[in-house]
Short mmCIF file of C-alpha atoms and ligand atoms in Angstrom, two decimals:
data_model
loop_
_atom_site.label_atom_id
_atom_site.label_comp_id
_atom_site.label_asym_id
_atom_site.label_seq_id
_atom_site.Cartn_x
_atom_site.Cartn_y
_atom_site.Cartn_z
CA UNK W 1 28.22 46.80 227.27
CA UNK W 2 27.27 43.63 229.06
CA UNK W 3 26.04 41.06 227.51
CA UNK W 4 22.19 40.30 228.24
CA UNK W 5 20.63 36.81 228.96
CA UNK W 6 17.37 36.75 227.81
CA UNK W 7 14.69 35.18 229.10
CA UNK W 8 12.42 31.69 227.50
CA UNK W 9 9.40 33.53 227.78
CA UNK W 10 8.35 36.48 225.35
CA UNK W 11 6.51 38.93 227.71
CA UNK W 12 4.61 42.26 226.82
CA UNK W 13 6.60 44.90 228.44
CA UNK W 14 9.56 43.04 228.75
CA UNK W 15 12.67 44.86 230.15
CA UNK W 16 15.29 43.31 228.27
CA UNK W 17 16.33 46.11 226.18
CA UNK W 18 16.44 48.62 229.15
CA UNK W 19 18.81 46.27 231.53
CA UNK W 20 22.22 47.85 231.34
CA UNK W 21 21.00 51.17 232.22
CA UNK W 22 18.93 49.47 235.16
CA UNK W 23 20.65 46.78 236.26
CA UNK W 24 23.79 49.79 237.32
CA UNK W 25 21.40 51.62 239.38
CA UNK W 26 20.24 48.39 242.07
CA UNK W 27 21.32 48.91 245.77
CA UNK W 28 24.23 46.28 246.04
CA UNK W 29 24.79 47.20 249.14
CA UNK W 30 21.49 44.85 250.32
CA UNK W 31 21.91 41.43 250.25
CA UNK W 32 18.58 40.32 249.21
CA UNK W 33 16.52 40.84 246.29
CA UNK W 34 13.09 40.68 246.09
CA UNK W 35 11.14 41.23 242.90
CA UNK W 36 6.75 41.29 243.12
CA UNK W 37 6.30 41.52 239.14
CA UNK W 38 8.25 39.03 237.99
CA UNK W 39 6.94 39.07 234.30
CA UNK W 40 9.32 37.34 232.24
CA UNK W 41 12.28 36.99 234.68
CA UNK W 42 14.33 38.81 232.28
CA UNK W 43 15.58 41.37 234.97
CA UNK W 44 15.62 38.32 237.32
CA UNK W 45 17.96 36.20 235.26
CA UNK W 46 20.63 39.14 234.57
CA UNK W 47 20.85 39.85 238.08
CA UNK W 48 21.84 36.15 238.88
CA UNK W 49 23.94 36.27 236.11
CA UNK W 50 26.28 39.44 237.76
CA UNK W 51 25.68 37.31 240.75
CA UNK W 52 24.11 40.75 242.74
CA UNK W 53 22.57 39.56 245.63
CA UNK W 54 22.91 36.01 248.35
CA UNK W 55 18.89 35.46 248.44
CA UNK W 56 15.88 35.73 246.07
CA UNK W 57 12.11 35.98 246.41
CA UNK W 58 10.38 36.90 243.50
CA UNK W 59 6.60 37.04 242.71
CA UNK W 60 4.06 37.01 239.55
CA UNK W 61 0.20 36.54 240.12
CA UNK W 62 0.56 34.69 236.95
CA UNK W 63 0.65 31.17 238.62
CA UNK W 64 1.84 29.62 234.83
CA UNK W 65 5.00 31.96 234.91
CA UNK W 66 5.78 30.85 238.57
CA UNK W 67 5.29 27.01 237.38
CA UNK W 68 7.16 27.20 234.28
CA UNK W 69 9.97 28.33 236.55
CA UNK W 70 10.22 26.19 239.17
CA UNK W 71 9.56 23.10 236.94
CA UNK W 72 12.81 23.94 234.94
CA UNK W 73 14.76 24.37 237.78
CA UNK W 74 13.22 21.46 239.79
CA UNK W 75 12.86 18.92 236.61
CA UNK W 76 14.59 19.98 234.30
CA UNK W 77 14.37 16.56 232.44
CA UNK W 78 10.99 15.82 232.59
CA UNK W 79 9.77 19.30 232.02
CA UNK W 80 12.21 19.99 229.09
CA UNK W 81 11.27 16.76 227.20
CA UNK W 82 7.52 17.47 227.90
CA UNK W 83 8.62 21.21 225.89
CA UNK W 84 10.43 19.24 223.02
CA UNK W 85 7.54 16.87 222.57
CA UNK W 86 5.22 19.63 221.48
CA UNK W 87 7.92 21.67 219.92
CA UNK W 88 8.28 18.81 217.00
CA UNK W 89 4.89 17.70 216.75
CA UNK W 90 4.36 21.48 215.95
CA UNK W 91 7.56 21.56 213.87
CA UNK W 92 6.40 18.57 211.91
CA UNK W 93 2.76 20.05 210.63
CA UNK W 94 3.58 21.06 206.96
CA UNK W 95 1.45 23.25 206.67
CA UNK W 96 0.51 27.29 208.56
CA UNK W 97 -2.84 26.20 208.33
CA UNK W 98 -2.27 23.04 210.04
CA UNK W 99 -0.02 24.67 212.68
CA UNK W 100 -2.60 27.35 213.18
CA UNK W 101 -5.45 24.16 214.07
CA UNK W 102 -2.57 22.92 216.19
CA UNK W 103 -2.52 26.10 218.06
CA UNK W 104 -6.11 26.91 218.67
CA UNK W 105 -6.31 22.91 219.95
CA UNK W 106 -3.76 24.02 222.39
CA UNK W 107 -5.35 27.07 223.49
CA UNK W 108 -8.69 25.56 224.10
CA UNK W 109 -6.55 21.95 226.49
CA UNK W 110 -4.68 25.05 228.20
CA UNK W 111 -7.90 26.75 229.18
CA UNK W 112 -9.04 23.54 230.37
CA UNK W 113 -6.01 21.81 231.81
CA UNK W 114 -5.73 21.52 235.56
CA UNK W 115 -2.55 19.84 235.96
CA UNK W 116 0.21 22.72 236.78
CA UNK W 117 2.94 20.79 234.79
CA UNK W 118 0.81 20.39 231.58
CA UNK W 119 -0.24 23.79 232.40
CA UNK W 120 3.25 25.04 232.24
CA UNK W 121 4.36 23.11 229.17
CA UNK W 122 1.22 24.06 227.37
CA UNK W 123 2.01 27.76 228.24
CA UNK W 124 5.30 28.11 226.94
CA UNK W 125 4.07 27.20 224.28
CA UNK W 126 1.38 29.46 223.82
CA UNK W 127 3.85 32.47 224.18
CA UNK W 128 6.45 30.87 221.29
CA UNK W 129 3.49 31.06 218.88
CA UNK W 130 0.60 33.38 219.67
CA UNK W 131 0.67 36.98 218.40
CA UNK W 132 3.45 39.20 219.63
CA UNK W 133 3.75 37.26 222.87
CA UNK W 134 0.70 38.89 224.86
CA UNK W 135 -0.73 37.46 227.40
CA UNK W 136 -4.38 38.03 227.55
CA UNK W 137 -7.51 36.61 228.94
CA UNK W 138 -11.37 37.49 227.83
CA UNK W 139 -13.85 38.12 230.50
CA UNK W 140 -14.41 34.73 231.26
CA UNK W 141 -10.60 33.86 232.46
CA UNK W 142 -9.64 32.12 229.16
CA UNK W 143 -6.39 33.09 227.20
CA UNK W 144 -7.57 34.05 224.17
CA UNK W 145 -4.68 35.68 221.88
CA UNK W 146 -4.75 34.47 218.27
CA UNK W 147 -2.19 32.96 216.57
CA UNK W 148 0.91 34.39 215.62
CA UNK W 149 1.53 32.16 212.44
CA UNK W 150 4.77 31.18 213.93
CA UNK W 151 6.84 29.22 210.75
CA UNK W 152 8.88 26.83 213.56
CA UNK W 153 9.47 26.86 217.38
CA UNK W 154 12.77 26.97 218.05
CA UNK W 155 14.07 25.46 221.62
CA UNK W 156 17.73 25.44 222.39
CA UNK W 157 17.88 23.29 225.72
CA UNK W 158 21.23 24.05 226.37
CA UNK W 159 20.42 27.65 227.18
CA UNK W 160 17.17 26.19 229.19
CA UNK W 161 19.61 24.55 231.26
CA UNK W 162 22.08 27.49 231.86
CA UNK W 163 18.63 29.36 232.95
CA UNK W 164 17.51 26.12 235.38
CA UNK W 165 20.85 26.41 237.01
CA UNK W 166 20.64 30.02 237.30
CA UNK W 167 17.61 29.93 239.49
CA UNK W 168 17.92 27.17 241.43
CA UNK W 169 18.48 28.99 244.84
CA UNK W 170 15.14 31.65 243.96
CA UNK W 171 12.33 31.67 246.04
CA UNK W 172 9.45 32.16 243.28
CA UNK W 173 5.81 32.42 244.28
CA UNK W 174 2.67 33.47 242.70
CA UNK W 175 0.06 35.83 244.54
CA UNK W 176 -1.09 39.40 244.72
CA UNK W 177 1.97 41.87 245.31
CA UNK W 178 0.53 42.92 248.81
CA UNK W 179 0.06 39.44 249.85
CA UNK W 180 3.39 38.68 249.04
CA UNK W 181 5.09 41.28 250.67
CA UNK W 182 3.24 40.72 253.41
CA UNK W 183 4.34 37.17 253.50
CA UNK W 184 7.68 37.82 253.59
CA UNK W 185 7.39 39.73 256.66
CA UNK W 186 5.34 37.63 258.44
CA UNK W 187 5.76 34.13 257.60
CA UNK W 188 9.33 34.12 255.88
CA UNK W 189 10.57 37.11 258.39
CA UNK W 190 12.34 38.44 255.82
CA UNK W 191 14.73 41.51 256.60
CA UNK W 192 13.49 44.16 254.98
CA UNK W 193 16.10 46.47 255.85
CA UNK W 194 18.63 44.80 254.13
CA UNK W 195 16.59 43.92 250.99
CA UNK W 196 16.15 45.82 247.29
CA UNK W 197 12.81 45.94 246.06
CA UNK W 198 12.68 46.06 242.21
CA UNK W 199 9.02 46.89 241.17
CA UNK W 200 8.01 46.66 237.52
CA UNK W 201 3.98 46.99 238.14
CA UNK W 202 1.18 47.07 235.44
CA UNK W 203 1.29 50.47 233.71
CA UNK W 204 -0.71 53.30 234.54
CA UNK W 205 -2.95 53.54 231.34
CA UNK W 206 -1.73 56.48 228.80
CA UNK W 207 -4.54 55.94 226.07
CA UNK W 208 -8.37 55.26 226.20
CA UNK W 209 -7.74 51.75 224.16
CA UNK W 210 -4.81 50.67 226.93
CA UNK W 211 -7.41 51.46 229.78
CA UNK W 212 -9.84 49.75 227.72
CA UNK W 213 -7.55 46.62 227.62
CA UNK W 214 -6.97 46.78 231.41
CA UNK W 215 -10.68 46.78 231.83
CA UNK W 216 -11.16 43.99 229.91
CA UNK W 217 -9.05 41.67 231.81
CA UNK W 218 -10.70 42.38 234.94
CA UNK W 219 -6.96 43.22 236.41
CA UNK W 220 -7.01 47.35 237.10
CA UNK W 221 -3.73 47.12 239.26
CA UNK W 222 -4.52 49.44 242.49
CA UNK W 223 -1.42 52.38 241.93
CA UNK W 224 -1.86 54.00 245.04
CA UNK W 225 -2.40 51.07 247.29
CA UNK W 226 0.58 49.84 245.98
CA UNK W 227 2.67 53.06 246.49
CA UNK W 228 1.27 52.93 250.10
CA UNK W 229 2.68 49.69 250.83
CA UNK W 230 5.88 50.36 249.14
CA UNK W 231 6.50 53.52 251.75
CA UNK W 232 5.53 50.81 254.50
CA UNK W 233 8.74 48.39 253.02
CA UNK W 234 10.93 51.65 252.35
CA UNK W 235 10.31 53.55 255.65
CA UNK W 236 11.49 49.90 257.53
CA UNK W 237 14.66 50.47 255.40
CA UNK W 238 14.55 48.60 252.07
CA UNK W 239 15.50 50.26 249.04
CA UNK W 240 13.27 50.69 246.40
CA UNK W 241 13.36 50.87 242.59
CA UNK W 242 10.32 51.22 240.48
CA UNK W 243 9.83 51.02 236.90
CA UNK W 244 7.34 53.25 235.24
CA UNK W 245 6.87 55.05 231.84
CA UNK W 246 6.91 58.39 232.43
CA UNK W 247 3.60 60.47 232.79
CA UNK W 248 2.08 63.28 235.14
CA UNK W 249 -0.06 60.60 237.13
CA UNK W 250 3.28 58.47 237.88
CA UNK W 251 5.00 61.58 238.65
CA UNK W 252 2.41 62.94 241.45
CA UNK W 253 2.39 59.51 242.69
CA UNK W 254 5.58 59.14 243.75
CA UNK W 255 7.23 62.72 243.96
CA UNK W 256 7.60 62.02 247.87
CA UNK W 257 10.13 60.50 248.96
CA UNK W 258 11.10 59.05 245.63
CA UNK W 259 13.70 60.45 243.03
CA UNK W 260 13.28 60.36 239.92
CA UNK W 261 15.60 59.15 237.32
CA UNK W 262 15.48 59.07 233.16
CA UNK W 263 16.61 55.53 232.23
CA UNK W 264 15.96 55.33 228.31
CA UNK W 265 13.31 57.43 225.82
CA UNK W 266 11.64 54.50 223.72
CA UNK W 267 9.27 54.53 221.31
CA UNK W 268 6.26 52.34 222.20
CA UNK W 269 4.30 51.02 219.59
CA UNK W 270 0.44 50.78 221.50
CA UNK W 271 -1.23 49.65 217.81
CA UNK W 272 0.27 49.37 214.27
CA UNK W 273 -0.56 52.97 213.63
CA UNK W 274 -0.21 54.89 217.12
CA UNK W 275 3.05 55.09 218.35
CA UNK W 276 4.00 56.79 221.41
CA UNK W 277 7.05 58.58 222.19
CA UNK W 278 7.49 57.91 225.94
CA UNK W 279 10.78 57.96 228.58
CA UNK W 280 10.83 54.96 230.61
CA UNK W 281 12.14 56.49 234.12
CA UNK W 282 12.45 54.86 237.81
CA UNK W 283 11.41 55.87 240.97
CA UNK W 284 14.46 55.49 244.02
CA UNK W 285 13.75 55.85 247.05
CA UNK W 286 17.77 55.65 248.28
CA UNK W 287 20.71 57.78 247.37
CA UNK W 288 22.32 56.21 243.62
CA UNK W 289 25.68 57.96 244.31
CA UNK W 290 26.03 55.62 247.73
CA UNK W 291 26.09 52.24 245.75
CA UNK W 292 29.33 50.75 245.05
C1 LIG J 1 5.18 45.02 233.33
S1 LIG J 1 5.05 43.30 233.64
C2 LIG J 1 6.64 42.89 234.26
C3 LIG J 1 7.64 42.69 233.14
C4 LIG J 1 9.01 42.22 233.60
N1 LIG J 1 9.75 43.23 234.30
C5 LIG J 1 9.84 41.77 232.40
O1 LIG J 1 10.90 42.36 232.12
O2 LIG J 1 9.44 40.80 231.72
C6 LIG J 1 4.01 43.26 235.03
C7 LIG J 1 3.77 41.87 235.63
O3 LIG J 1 2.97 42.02 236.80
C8 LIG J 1 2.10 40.91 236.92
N2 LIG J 1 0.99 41.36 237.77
C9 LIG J 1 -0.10 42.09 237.43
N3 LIG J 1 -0.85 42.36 238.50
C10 LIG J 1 -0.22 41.80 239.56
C11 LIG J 1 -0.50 41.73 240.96
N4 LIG J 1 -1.58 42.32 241.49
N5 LIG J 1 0.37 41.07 241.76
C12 LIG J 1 1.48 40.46 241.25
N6 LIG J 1 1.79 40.49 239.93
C13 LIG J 1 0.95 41.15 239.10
C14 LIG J 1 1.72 40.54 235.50
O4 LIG J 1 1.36 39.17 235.40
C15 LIG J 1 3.02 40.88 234.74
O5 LIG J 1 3.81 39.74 234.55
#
């Protein structure tokens, strides 16, 4: 089994554990890679790592994500100290109550902050010591996940670094999926027909309290648009992968033209008492037995 790199950022619906299985299934046979749900680059960095692909565009709507990013590949120094600053003030608090104060102060200066560096700092942060790494804003477009009652912040520079040179020859940007396909084609002329799409979109909501939380962050992620677009990409000859948990919507949504394939049956834990049995799966839209 190969060893995983994992990503500085804890992410909700992270594909770390899943990568091996996926990472064998991507169409090497295209030479660029383009990912429009970046999330925490986890799938990104490991397919750097096996050194799969010559060029890179990936994409999160989460501008912070984007930032963090392209500040540790760009500035490493500056950005890393600006991390290790706030890592042992935090460190240094003796007390969980103190370093609970010291988290809600940084909650409320990210909210506020309009600088894109602090921003990024403040928001790695935020995801080494809020609860369960979620990322979650309230109806007024604040982040508003309580604290996680994190003892001490670990940061190990050394594998920051390996990460910053890792990425250094990614395109990253941050808008809506559509408008950065789109882009691609029209500004960057990207060549779709020799790319590999990997898509790892919001999920389609299983339980009333998950469509509930999609409703409250304003951000119901348009499935069928999406899928439209995607045949647009994959009928000009891109291959496409897409990651979904499987259920009948996903299934009738992509039956066409897409096979589909079991990668892993997980147990998904939606509150402390529910859990959910459910088979994580991909939709292909090219042939697995041509890639080599
Ligand atoms: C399931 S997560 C991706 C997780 C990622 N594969 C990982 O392993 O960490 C989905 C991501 O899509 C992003 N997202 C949601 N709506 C989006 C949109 N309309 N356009 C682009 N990104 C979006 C979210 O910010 C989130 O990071």
């Amino acid at each position: 089994m190969n060893k995983v790199i994992s990503s500085p950022i804890r992410w909700t619906g992270s594909k770390k554990k899943l990568l091996n299985e996926m990472i064998v299934m991507f169409d090497t046979n295209k030479k660029i890679y383009v990912e429009p749900f970046l999330g925490s680059g986890v799938v990104l960095l490991n397919t750097l790592k096996n050194g799969l692909f010559d060029e890179y565009y990936v994409n999160d709507i989460n501008p912070d994500i984007i930032n963090f990013f392209i500040y540790i590949s760009e500035d490493f120094n500056n950005f890393s100290s600006s991390i290790e600053n706030l890592v042992n003030l935090y460190n240094s608090l003796s007390s969980l109550e103190l370093k609970s104060e010291f988290y809600y102060q940084t909650r409320e200066n990210y909210n506020l902050e309009e600088n894109n560096f602090e921003r990024a700092t403040l928001f790695w942060f935020l995801m080494k010591t809020c609860y369960n790494g979620v990322y979650r804003k309230n109806s007024s477009n604040k982040y508003n996940v309580p604290f996680g009652k994190t003892e001490k912040v670990i940061l190990n520079k050394d594998e920051l670094m390996v990460i910053s040179k890792l990425v250094n020859k990614v395109n990253f940007f941050s808008k809506d999926s559509s408008d950065f396909l789109d882009f691609l084609k029209k500004d960057k002329e990207v060549d779709f027909t020799n790319s590999f799409i990997y898509c790892d979109p919001p999920y389609i909501p299983q339980t009333k309290s998950m469509k509930n939380q999609t409703l409250y962050t304003k951000s119901v992620f348009n499935q069928v648009d999406f899928k439209n677009e995607l045949d647009y990409y994959g009928d000009t000859g891109a291959s496409i992968m897409v990651s979904m948990s499987e259920t009948k919507e996903a299934i009738k949504l992509y039956q066409k033209n897409y096979d589909k394939v079991n990668v892993v049956d997980i147990i998904r834990i939606v509150n402390p008492k529910k859990r959910l049995k459910s088979r994580e799966i991909a939709f292909l839209n090219f042939n697995i037995e041509n890639i080599h």
